[in-house]
PDB file of C-alpha atoms in Angstrom:
ATOM      1  CA  MET A   1       0.761  21.966  54.662  1.00 97.00           C
ATOM      2  CA  ARG A   2       2.513  20.809  57.662  1.00 98.00           C
ATOM      3  CA  LEU A   3       0.104  17.443  58.529  1.00 98.00           C
ATOM      4  CA  VAL A   4       0.634  15.887  61.806  1.00 98.00           C
ATOM      5  CA  GLN A   5      -1.329  13.031  63.940  1.00 98.00           C
ATOM      6  CA  PHE A   6      -1.505  14.056  67.515  1.00 98.00           C
ATOM      7  CA  GLU A   7      -3.769  12.672  70.872  1.00 97.00           C
ATOM      8  CA  ASP A   8      -5.699  14.326  72.801  1.00 94.00           C
ATOM      9  CA  ALA A   9      -7.668  12.964  75.927  1.00 90.00           C
ATOM     10  CA  GLY A  10      -6.360   9.197  74.351  1.00 89.00           C
ATOM     11  CA  ASN A  11      -8.110   9.696  70.779  1.00 94.00           C
ATOM     12  CA  ARG A  12      -5.838  10.244  67.997  1.00 97.00           C
ATOM     13  CA  ARG A  13      -6.679  12.664  65.031  1.00 97.00           C
ATOM     14  CA  ILE A  14      -5.192  14.330  62.302  1.00 98.00           C
ATOM     15  CA  GLY A  15      -4.177  18.025  62.629  1.00 98.00           C
ATOM     16  CA  VAL A  16      -2.457  20.710  60.522  1.00 98.00           C
ATOM     17  CA  GLU A  17       0.468  22.760  62.169  1.00 98.00           C
ATOM     18  CA  LEU A  18       0.165  26.569  61.186  1.00 96.00           C
ATOM     19  CA  ARG A  19       3.689  27.090  61.619  1.00 96.00           C
ATOM     20  CA  GLU A  20       6.862  24.542  62.515  1.00 96.00           C
ATOM     21  CA  ASN A  21       5.695  23.760  66.225  1.00 96.00           C
ATOM     22  CA  GLY A  22       2.701  25.995  66.274  1.00 97.00           C
ATOM     23  CA  ASP A  23      -0.744  25.416  66.912  1.00 97.00           C
ATOM     24  CA  ILE A  24      -2.708  22.290  65.651  1.00 98.00           C
ATOM     25  CA  VAL A  25      -5.736  22.599  63.290  1.00 98.00           C
ATOM     26  CA  ASP A  26      -8.064  19.367  64.471  1.00 98.00           C
ATOM     27  CA  LEU A  27      -9.256  18.602  61.304  1.00 97.00           C
ATOM     28  CA  CYS A  28     -11.304  15.563  62.584  1.00 96.00           C
ATOM     29  CA  LYS A  29     -13.267  17.817  64.803  1.00 95.00           C
ATOM     30  CA  ALA A  30     -14.119  20.413  62.042  1.00 95.00           C
ATOM     31  CA  ASN A  31     -14.628  17.877  59.464  1.00 96.00           C
ATOM     32  CA  PRO A  32     -16.210  14.628  60.540  1.00 95.00           C
ATOM     33  CA  ASN A  33     -15.234  12.916  56.890  1.00 96.00           C
ATOM     34  CA  ILE A  34     -11.688  13.614  57.063  1.00 97.00           C
ATOM     35  CA  PRO A  35      -9.884  10.447  58.655  1.00 97.00           C
ATOM     36  CA  ASN A  36      -8.295  10.245  61.856  1.00 96.00           C
ATOM     37  CA  ASP A  37      -5.278   8.260  60.783  1.00 97.00           C
ATOM     38  CA  MET A  38      -2.801   9.804  58.347  1.00 98.00           C
ATOM     39  CA  ARG A  39      -2.343   6.661  55.958  1.00 98.00           C
ATOM     40  CA  SER A  40      -6.171   6.853  55.510  1.00 98.00           C
ATOM     41  CA  PHE A  41      -6.062  10.506  55.081  1.00 98.00           C
ATOM     42  CA  ILE A  42      -3.276  10.292  52.495  1.00 98.00           C
ATOM     43  CA  GLU A  43      -5.173   7.770  50.494  1.00 98.00           C
ATOM     44  CA  GLY A  44      -7.765  10.278  50.186  1.00 98.00           C
ATOM     45  CA  GLY A  45      -5.902  12.000  47.847  1.00 97.00           C
ATOM     46  CA  ASN A  46      -6.293  15.787  46.252  1.00 96.00           C
ATOM     47  CA  ALA A  47     -10.225  15.441  48.117  1.00 97.00           C
ATOM     48  CA  MET A  48      -8.998  15.020  51.785  1.00 98.00           C
ATOM     49  CA  LEU A  49      -6.169  17.413  50.868  1.00 98.00           C
ATOM     50  CA  SER A  50      -8.672  20.311  49.382  1.00 97.00           C
ATOM     51  CA  ALA A  51     -11.184  19.266  52.789  1.00 97.00           C
ATOM     52  CA  ALA A  52      -8.121  20.107  55.272  1.00 97.00           C
ATOM     53  CA  LYS A  53      -7.628  23.306  53.445  1.00 97.00           C
ATOM     54  CA  SER A  54     -11.041  24.411  53.736  1.00 97.00           C
ATOM     55  CA  VAL A  55     -10.543  23.561  57.514  1.00 97.00           C
ATOM     56  CA  VAL A  56      -7.505  26.042  57.671  1.00 97.00           C
ATOM     57  CA  ASP A  57      -9.177  28.674  55.973  1.00 96.00           C
ATOM     58  CA  GLY A  58     -11.868  28.529  58.305  1.00 94.00           C
ATOM     59  CA  GLY A  59     -10.030  29.374  60.927  1.00 92.00           C
ATOM     60  CA  GLY A  60     -11.689  27.237  63.401  1.00 85.00           C
ATOM     61  CA  SER A  61     -10.956  24.227  65.574  1.00 93.00           C
ATOM     62  CA  ILE A  62      -7.200  25.076  66.501  1.00 96.00           C
ATOM     63  CA  LEU A  63      -5.731  23.750  69.626  1.00 97.00           C
ATOM     64  CA  LYS A  64      -2.642  25.039  71.455  1.00 97.00           C
ATOM     65  CA  ARG A  65       0.243  22.741  70.963  1.00 96.00           C
ATOM     66  CA  GLU A  66       0.800  22.143  74.581  1.00 96.00           C
ATOM     67  CA  THR A  67      -2.240  20.557  75.371  1.00 96.00           C
ATOM     68  CA  VAL A  68      -1.722  17.496  73.098  1.00 97.00           C
ATOM     69  CA  LYS A  69       1.273  14.984  72.410  1.00 97.00           C
ATOM     70  CA  VAL A  70       2.428  15.248  68.609  1.00 98.00           C
ATOM     71  CA  VAL A  71       2.768  11.619  67.706  1.00 98.00           C
ATOM     72  CA  ALA A  72       4.606   9.998  64.439  1.00 98.00           C
ATOM     73  CA  PRO A  73       2.579  11.127  61.585  1.00 98.00           C
ATOM     74  CA  ILE A  74       2.001   7.687  60.145  1.00 98.00           C
ATOM     75  CA  TYR A  75       2.012   4.018  62.261  1.00 98.00           C
ATOM     76  CA  ASN A  76       0.996   1.504  59.432  1.00 98.00           C
ATOM     77  CA  PRO A  77       2.303   2.257  56.047  1.00 98.00           C
ATOM     78  CA  ASP A  78       2.860  -0.723  53.787  1.00 98.00           C
ATOM     79  CA  LYS A  79       6.383  -0.740  53.734  1.00 98.00           C
ATOM     80  CA  VAL A  80       9.394   1.139  55.049  1.00 98.00           C
ATOM     81  CA  LEU A  81      12.342   1.004  52.569  1.00 98.00           C
ATOM     82  CA  CYS A  82      15.377   2.159  53.448  1.00 98.00           C
ATOM     83  CA  ILE A  83      18.565   3.160  50.467  1.00 96.00           C
ATOM     84  CA  GLY A  84      21.608   2.979  51.251  1.00 91.00           C
ATOM     85  CA  MET A  85      25.000   4.610  50.731  1.00 90.00           C
ATOM     86  CA  ASN A  86      22.985   7.622  49.368  1.00 94.00           C
ATOM     87  CA  TYR A  87      25.495  10.716  50.193  1.00 92.00           C
ATOM     88  CA  THR A  88      28.496  11.122  48.040  1.00 84.00           C
ATOM     89  CA  ASP A  89      29.830  12.663  51.223  1.00 78.00           C
ATOM     90  CA  HIS A  90      28.980   9.807  53.314  1.00 82.00           C
ATOM     91  CA  CYS A  91      30.447   6.784  50.627  1.00 82.00           C
ATOM     92  CA  ILE A  92      33.907   9.316  50.794  1.00 80.00           C
ATOM     93  CA  GLU A  93      33.898   9.064  54.357  1.00 81.00           C
ATOM     94  CA  GLN A  94      34.090   4.800  54.180  1.00 79.00           C
ATOM     95  CA  ASN A  95      35.895   4.798  51.241  1.00 78.00           C
ATOM     96  CA  ALA A  96      33.205   3.207  49.238  1.00 79.00           C
ATOM     97  CA  PRO A  97      32.172   3.410  45.737  1.00 83.00           C
ATOM     98  CA  VAL A  98      29.392   5.180  44.741  1.00 83.00           C
ATOM     99  CA  PRO A  99      26.713   3.078  44.151  1.00 85.00           C
ATOM    100  CA  GLU A 100      24.831   2.807  40.442  1.00 89.00           C
ATOM    101  CA  VAL A 101      22.138   1.956  41.495  1.00 93.00           C
ATOM    102  CA  PRO A 102      19.827   2.410  45.041  1.00 94.00           C
ATOM    103  CA  VAL A 103      21.340   0.191  47.478  1.00 93.00           C
ATOM    104  CA  ILE A 104      17.584  -1.225  49.169  1.00 95.00           C
ATOM    105  CA  PHE A 105      16.974  -2.485  52.417  1.00 95.00           C
ATOM    106  CA  ASN A 106      13.981  -1.956  54.954  1.00 96.00           C
ATOM    107  CA  LYS A 107      12.443  -1.557  58.140  1.00 98.00           C
ATOM    108  CA  PHE A 108       9.165  -2.321  59.608  1.00 98.00           C
ATOM    109  CA  PRO A 109       5.874  -0.499  61.047  1.00 98.00           C
ATOM    110  CA  SER A 110       7.514  -1.454  64.553  1.00 98.00           C
ATOM    111  CA  CYS A 111      10.278   0.390  63.900  1.00 98.00           C
ATOM    112  CA  ILE A 112       8.070   3.489  64.230  1.00 98.00           C
ATOM    113  CA  ILE A 113       8.032   5.492  67.403  1.00 98.00           C
ATOM    114  CA  GLY A 114       7.097   9.354  67.910  1.00 98.00           C
ATOM    115  CA  PRO A 115       9.624  12.341  67.360  1.00 98.00           C
ATOM    116  CA  THR A 116       9.612  12.904  71.354  1.00 98.00           C
ATOM    117  CA  ASP A 117       9.388   8.892  72.078  1.00 98.00           C
ATOM    118  CA  ASP A 118      12.281   7.252  74.400  1.00 98.00           C
ATOM    119  CA  LEU A 119      13.995   5.010  72.620  1.00 98.00           C
ATOM    120  CA  ILE A 120      14.596   1.754  74.529  1.00 98.00           C
ATOM    121  CA  TYR A 121      18.511   0.239  73.874  1.00 98.00           C
ATOM    122  CA  PRO A 122      17.793  -3.565  73.249  1.00 97.00           C
ATOM    123  CA  GLU A 123      20.068  -5.756  74.999  1.00 96.00           C
ATOM    124  CA  GLU A 124      20.946  -7.505  71.911  1.00 95.00           C
ATOM    125  CA  THR A 125      23.258  -4.860  70.472  1.00 95.00           C
ATOM    126  CA  LYS A 126      26.563  -2.602  72.234  1.00 96.00           C
ATOM    127  CA  GLU A 127      26.513  -0.808  68.992  1.00 96.00           C
ATOM    128  CA  LEU A 128      23.744   1.528  68.924  1.00 98.00           C
ATOM    129  CA  ASP A 129      24.077   4.379  66.191  1.00 98.00           C
ATOM    130  CA  TRP A 130      22.650   7.297  64.842  1.00 98.00           C
ATOM    131  CA  GLU A 131      21.577   8.434  61.224  1.00 98.00           C
ATOM    132  CA  VAL A 132      19.654  11.329  60.631  1.00 98.00           C
ATOM    133  CA  GLU A 133      17.650  10.997  56.923  1.00 98.00           C
ATOM    134  CA  LEU A 134      15.241  12.754  54.411  1.00 98.00           C
ATOM    135  CA  THR A 135      12.037  10.490  54.374  1.00 98.00           C
ATOM    136  CA  VAL A 136      10.143  10.306  51.379  1.00 98.00           C
ATOM    137  CA  VAL A 137       5.830   9.771  51.862  1.00 98.00           C
ATOM    138  CA  VAL A 138       4.365   8.036  48.914  1.00 98.00           C
ATOM    139  CA  GLY A 139       0.809   9.744  47.696  1.00 98.00           C
ATOM    140  CA  LYS A 140      -0.513   7.099  45.535  1.00 97.00           C
ATOM    141  CA  ASP A 141      -0.006   3.383  44.259  1.00 97.00           C
ATOM    142  CA  ALA A 142       3.126   3.559  41.849  1.00 98.00           C
ATOM    143  CA  LYS A 143       4.146   0.617  39.754  1.00 98.00           C
ATOM    144  CA  LYS A 144       6.734   0.950  36.916  1.00 98.00           C
ATOM    145  CA  VAL A 145       6.596   5.020  37.229  1.00 98.00           C
ATOM    146  CA  SER A 146       9.249   6.798  35.014  1.00 98.00           C
ATOM    147  CA  GLU A 147      11.373   8.835  36.693  1.00 97.00           C
ATOM    148  CA  SER A 148      10.407  12.138  34.885  1.00 98.00           C
ATOM    149  CA  GLU A 149       6.941  11.428  36.233  1.00 98.00           C
ATOM    150  CA  ALA A 150       7.851  10.049  39.598  1.00 98.00           C
ATOM    151  CA  MET A 151       7.404  13.394  41.514  1.00 98.00           C
ATOM    152  CA  ASP A 152       3.704  13.396  40.940  1.00 98.00           C
ATOM    153  CA  TYR A 153       3.551  10.166  43.204  1.00 98.00           C
ATOM    154  CA  ILE A 154       5.278  11.437  46.350  1.00 98.00           C
ATOM    155  CA  PHE A 155       3.037  13.247  48.884  1.00 98.00           C
ATOM    156  CA  GLY A 156       5.420  14.883  51.011  1.00 98.00           C
ATOM    157  CA  TYR A 157       8.546  14.601  53.421  1.00 98.00           C
ATOM    158  CA  THR A 158       9.131  13.758  56.894  1.00 98.00           C
ATOM    159  CA  VAL A 159      12.207  13.515  59.204  1.00 98.00           C
ATOM    160  CA  ALA A 160      13.200  10.235  60.308  1.00 98.00           C
ATOM    161  CA  HIS A 161      16.063   8.273  62.280  1.00 98.00           C
ATOM    162  CA  ASP A 162      17.493   5.329  61.214  1.00 98.00           C
ATOM    163  CA  VAL A 163      18.965   3.923  64.598  1.00 98.00           C
ATOM    164  CA  SER A 164      21.467   1.277  63.767  1.00 97.00           C
ATOM    165  CA  ALA A 165      22.771  -1.718  65.578  1.00 96.00           C
ATOM    166  CA  ARG A 166      26.218  -1.414  63.806  1.00 95.00           C
ATOM    167  CA  ASP A 167      27.704  -4.885  65.562  1.00 94.00           C
ATOM    168  CA  TRP A 168      24.561  -7.025  63.904  1.00 93.00           C
ATOM    169  CA  GLN A 169      24.838  -4.525  60.568  1.00 90.00           C
ATOM    170  CA  LEU A 170      28.109  -4.824  59.749  1.00 84.00           C
ATOM    171  CA  LYS A 171      30.433  -7.155  61.602  1.00 79.00           C
ATOM    172  CA  PRO A 172      32.109 -10.326  59.899  1.00 74.00           C
ATOM    173  CA  GLY A 173      30.407 -13.373  61.144  1.00 74.00           C
ATOM    174  CA  VAL A 174      27.791 -11.906  63.437  1.00 75.00           C
ATOM    175  CA  ASN A 175      25.202 -11.965  61.355  1.00 76.00           C
ATOM    176  CA  GLY A 176      26.338 -13.292  57.643  1.00 74.00           C
ATOM    177  CA  GLY A 177      26.471  -9.561  55.955  1.00 75.00           C
ATOM    178  CA  GLN A 178      22.724  -9.181  56.331  1.00 80.00           C
ATOM    179  CA  TRP A 179      21.285  -5.869  57.182  1.00 89.00           C
ATOM    180  CA  VAL A 180      18.114  -6.098  58.074  1.00 93.00           C
ATOM    181  CA  ILE A 181      18.211  -6.970  62.192  1.00 94.00           C
ATOM    182  CA  GLY A 182      20.641  -4.361  62.347  1.00 95.00           C
ATOM    183  CA  LYS A 183      18.217  -1.793  61.351  1.00 96.00           C
ATOM    184  CA  ALA A 184      14.972  -2.915  62.075  1.00 97.00           C
ATOM    185  CA  MET A 185      14.689  -3.921  65.809  1.00 97.00           C
ATOM    186  CA  ASP A 186      11.975  -2.277  67.531  1.00 98.00           C
ATOM    187  CA  GLY A 187      12.102   1.187  67.649  1.00 98.00           C
ATOM    188  CA  PHE A 188      14.345   1.973  65.364  1.00 98.00           C
ATOM    189  CA  CYS A 189      12.369   4.395  63.310  1.00 98.00           C
ATOM    190  CA  PRO A 190      11.874   7.375  65.486  1.00 98.00           C
ATOM    191  CA  LEU A 191       9.598   9.625  62.563  1.00 98.00           C
ATOM    192  CA  GLY A 192       7.771  13.188  62.513  1.00 98.00           C
ATOM    193  CA  PRO A 193       7.400  15.616  63.429  1.00 98.00           C
ATOM    194  CA  ALA A 194       4.993  16.075  60.295  1.00 98.00           C
ATOM    195  CA  ILE A 195       4.784  15.410  57.080  1.00 98.00           C
ATOM    196  CA  VAL A 196       5.290  18.470  55.026  1.00 98.00           C
ATOM    197  CA  THR A 197       3.966  18.130  51.447  1.00 98.00           C
ATOM    198  CA  LYS A 198       6.174  18.228  49.124  1.00 97.00           C
ATOM    199  CA  GLU A 199       4.786  21.912  47.589  1.00 96.00           C
ATOM    200  CA  ALA A 200       5.081  23.323  50.927  1.00 97.00           C
ATOM    201  CA  LEU A 201       9.354  22.946  50.776  1.00 98.00           C
ATOM    202  CA  SER A 202      11.538  25.088  48.491  1.00 98.00           C
ATOM    203  CA  ASP A 203      13.303  22.455  47.594  1.00 98.00           C
ATOM    204  CA  PRO A 204      13.664  19.120  49.283  1.00 98.00           C
ATOM    205  CA  HIS A 205      16.816  18.785  47.904  1.00 97.00           C
ATOM    206  CA  ASN A 206      18.256  21.038  49.192  1.00 98.00           C
ATOM    207  CA  LEU A 207      17.914  21.398  52.345  1.00 98.00           C
ATOM    208  CA  GLY A 208      19.957  21.427  55.375  1.00 98.00           C
ATOM    209  CA  LEU A 209      19.915  18.176  57.999  1.00 98.00           C
ATOM    210  CA  ARG A 210      21.878  17.560  60.685  1.00 98.00           C
ATOM    211  CA  CYS A 211      22.433  15.322  63.958  1.00 98.00           C
ATOM    212  CA  LYS A 212      23.255  16.360  67.307  1.00 98.00           C
ATOM    213  CA  VAL A 213      24.131  13.634  70.440  1.00 98.00           C
ATOM    214  CA  ASN A 214      23.463  15.460  73.868  1.00 98.00           C
ATOM    215  CA  GLY A 215      23.988  19.059  71.562  1.00 98.00           C
ATOM    216  CA  VAL A 216      26.915  18.142  70.016  1.00 98.00           C
ATOM    217  CA  THR A 217      26.374  18.275  66.262  1.00 98.00           C
ATOM    218  CA  LYS A 218      27.556  14.779  64.520  1.00 98.00           C
ATOM    219  CA  GLN A 219      26.126  15.161  60.781  1.00 97.00           C
ATOM    220  CA  ASP A 220      25.398  17.999  58.892  1.00 97.00           C
ATOM    221  CA  SER A 221      25.404  17.772  55.295  1.00 96.00           C
ATOM    222  CA  SER A 222      22.878  19.002  52.808  1.00 97.00           C
ATOM    223  CA  THR A 223      20.052  17.226  50.805  1.00 97.00           C
ATOM    224  CA  ASN A 224      21.865  18.303  47.590  1.00 96.00           C
ATOM    225  CA  GLN A 225      24.448  15.266  48.101  1.00 94.00           C
ATOM    226  CA  LEU A 226      21.830  12.756  47.370  1.00 96.00           C
ATOM    227  CA  ILE A 227      23.381  10.415  44.645  1.00 96.00           C
ATOM    228  CA  HIS A 228      19.603   9.129  43.480  1.00 97.00           C
ATOM    229  CA  LYS A 229      16.872  11.701  44.606  1.00 97.00           C
ATOM    230  CA  SER A 230      13.356  10.855  45.119  1.00 98.00           C
ATOM    231  CA  ALA A 231      11.809  10.926  41.976  1.00 98.00           C
ATOM    232  CA  ALA A 232      15.055   8.269  40.919  1.00 97.00           C
ATOM    233  CA  CYS A 233      14.156   6.115  43.953  1.00 98.00           C
ATOM    234  CA  ILE A 234      10.416   5.701  43.404  1.00 98.00           C
ATOM    235  CA  ALA A 235      11.278   4.886  39.989  1.00 98.00           C
ATOM    236  CA  PHE A 236      13.556   2.082  41.024  1.00 98.00           C
ATOM    237  CA  VAL A 237      11.576   0.886  43.413  1.00 98.00           C
ATOM    238  CA  SER A 238       8.654   0.568  41.505  1.00 98.00           C
ATOM    239  CA  ARG A 239      10.180  -1.395  38.572  1.00 98.00           C
ATOM    240  CA  PHE A 240      10.084  -4.505  41.145  1.00 98.00           C
ATOM    241  CA  MET A 241       7.011  -3.670  43.583  1.00 98.00           C
ATOM    242  CA  THR A 242       4.482  -1.592  43.911  1.00 98.00           C
ATOM    243  CA  LEU A 243       4.314   1.501  46.276  1.00 98.00           C
ATOM    244  CA  LYS A 244       1.465   2.335  48.370  1.00 98.00           C
ATOM    245  CA  ALA A 245       0.116   5.464  49.360  1.00 98.00           C
ATOM    246  CA  GLY A 246       1.489   6.093  52.901  1.00 98.00           C
ATOM    247  CA  ASP A 247       4.909   3.577  52.001  1.00 98.00           C
ATOM    248  CA  LEU A 248       7.951   5.522  54.001  1.00 98.00           C
ATOM    249  CA  ILE A 249      11.411   5.407  51.764  1.00 98.00           C
ATOM    250  CA  LEU A 250      14.080   6.783  53.861  1.00 98.00           C
ATOM    251  CA  THR A 251      16.830   7.858  51.666  1.00 98.00           C
ATOM    252  CA  GLY A 252      20.047   7.709  53.137  1.00 97.00           C
ATOM    253  CA  THR A 253      22.236   9.479  55.523  1.00 96.00           C
ATOM    254  CA  PRO A 254      25.289  12.179  55.433  1.00 95.00           C
ATOM    255  CA  PRO A 255      28.933  11.524  56.946  1.00 94.00           C
ATOM    256  CA  GLY A 256      28.969  11.640  60.795  1.00 96.00           C
ATOM    257  CA  VAL A 257      28.186   8.591  61.881  1.00 96.00           C
ATOM    258  CA  GLY A 258      29.590   6.728  65.321  1.00 97.00           C
ATOM    259  CA  VAL A 259      31.223   3.786  63.776  1.00 95.00           C
ATOM    260  CA  PHE A 260      33.109   5.870  61.129  1.00 93.00           C
ATOM    261  CA  ARG A 261      34.654   8.052  63.049  1.00 94.00           C
ATOM    262  CA  LYS A 262      38.190   7.736  64.819  1.00 93.00           C
ATOM    263  CA  PRO A 263      37.954   6.265  68.009  1.00 96.00           C
ATOM    264  CA  GLN A 264      34.248   4.588  66.987  1.00 96.00           C
ATOM    265  CA  GLU A 265      31.548   6.333  69.004  1.00 98.00           C
ATOM    266  CA  PHE A 266      28.222   4.462  69.994  1.00 98.00           C
ATOM    267  CA  LEU A 267      25.144   5.702  71.760  1.00 98.00           C
ATOM    268  CA  LYS A 268      24.809   4.853  75.454  1.00 98.00           C
ATOM    269  CA  LYS A 269      21.317   5.290  78.148  1.00 98.00           C
ATOM    270  CA  GLY A 270      20.955   8.536  78.969  1.00 98.00           C
ATOM    271  CA  ASP A 271      22.205  10.247  75.512  1.00 98.00           C
ATOM    272  CA  VAL A 272      19.621  12.604  73.870  1.00 98.00           C
ATOM    273  CA  VAL A 273      19.519  12.262  69.808  1.00 98.00           C
ATOM    274  CA  GLU A 274      18.333  15.253  67.989  1.00 98.00           C
ATOM    275  CA  CYS A 275      17.839  14.560  64.164  1.00 98.00           C
ATOM    276  CA  GLU A 276      17.042  17.923  62.062  1.00 98.00           C
ATOM    277  CA  ILE A 277      15.996  18.979  58.244  1.00 98.00           C
ATOM    278  CA  ASP A 278      15.259  22.754  57.634  1.00 98.00           C
ATOM    279  CA  GLU A 279      11.639  23.328  56.854  1.00 98.00           C
ATOM    280  CA  ILE A 280      10.289  20.208  58.425  1.00 98.00           C
ATOM    281  CA  GLY A 281      11.377  19.925  61.984  1.00 98.00           C
ATOM    282  CA  LYS A 282      13.266  17.342  63.975  1.00 98.00           C
ATOM    283  CA  VAL A 283      13.161  14.199  66.285  1.00 98.00           C
ATOM    284  CA  VAL A 284      14.495  14.230  69.358  1.00 98.00           C
ATOM    285  CA  ASN A 285      14.395  10.986  71.702  1.00 98.00           C
ATOM    286  CA  LYS A 286      15.995   9.798  74.794  1.00 98.00           C
ATOM    287  CA  ILE A 287      18.090   6.632  74.811  1.00 98.00           C
ATOM    288  CA  VAL A 288      16.872   4.212  77.881  1.00 98.00           C
TER     289      VAL A 288
END
């Protein structure tokens, strides 16, 4: 199932894409018991999924995609967590050792923008960079979950662009070695277009993913290069904090980011960035 949030005449509701970039079944119109925000829908668990399936199977309440605006699939997660240095080929790119345990940092809900929204270039940075990332959407509360059980706590997956201000993330003396400011400025998490339930994917750990800037491919890899895969990330994080339904975990990026190119490349106003993952979709954002 491909779940989306969309806006129609100023109202935000939940829908199901009939196919990638296809028409949308309006779940809320068909069934008033289905909430109009994704976090509440996910918190509803299997009952909500069953209700959504019944609406889709019923064949009604279909909206033409061009008549609505698809927005970020969730705006109000309790947590937006990120895994750094989590692709083998990305570690090789920067001559860094492969981490033995996941490297954790975070963004905030204020970072999230929609899959086609403009991304405002902050005046505080001169080194804006791109990162395509497979993103785990947590399905239910998880605390001290074993790795063997962890996939049961995953609702689905979406695409994120982990926008990064490298001068605030990496340069010595600028920010004391802290990553958060360089990763968590407003708008630094374009998200979407859909949350694809895990059952609807062939294998979340064997999907092609790529990033293009102005149509030129900058990153091109596969999630089979992930070091700490979804279950390992859920198990590790839940040792220390309770994951909530709707929480997001950005799982890391492959090689090809601008800061490690020779010479370095950074985004500028007017650039268009496409972050795409097979079977899920893509976010396309213009830098303004």
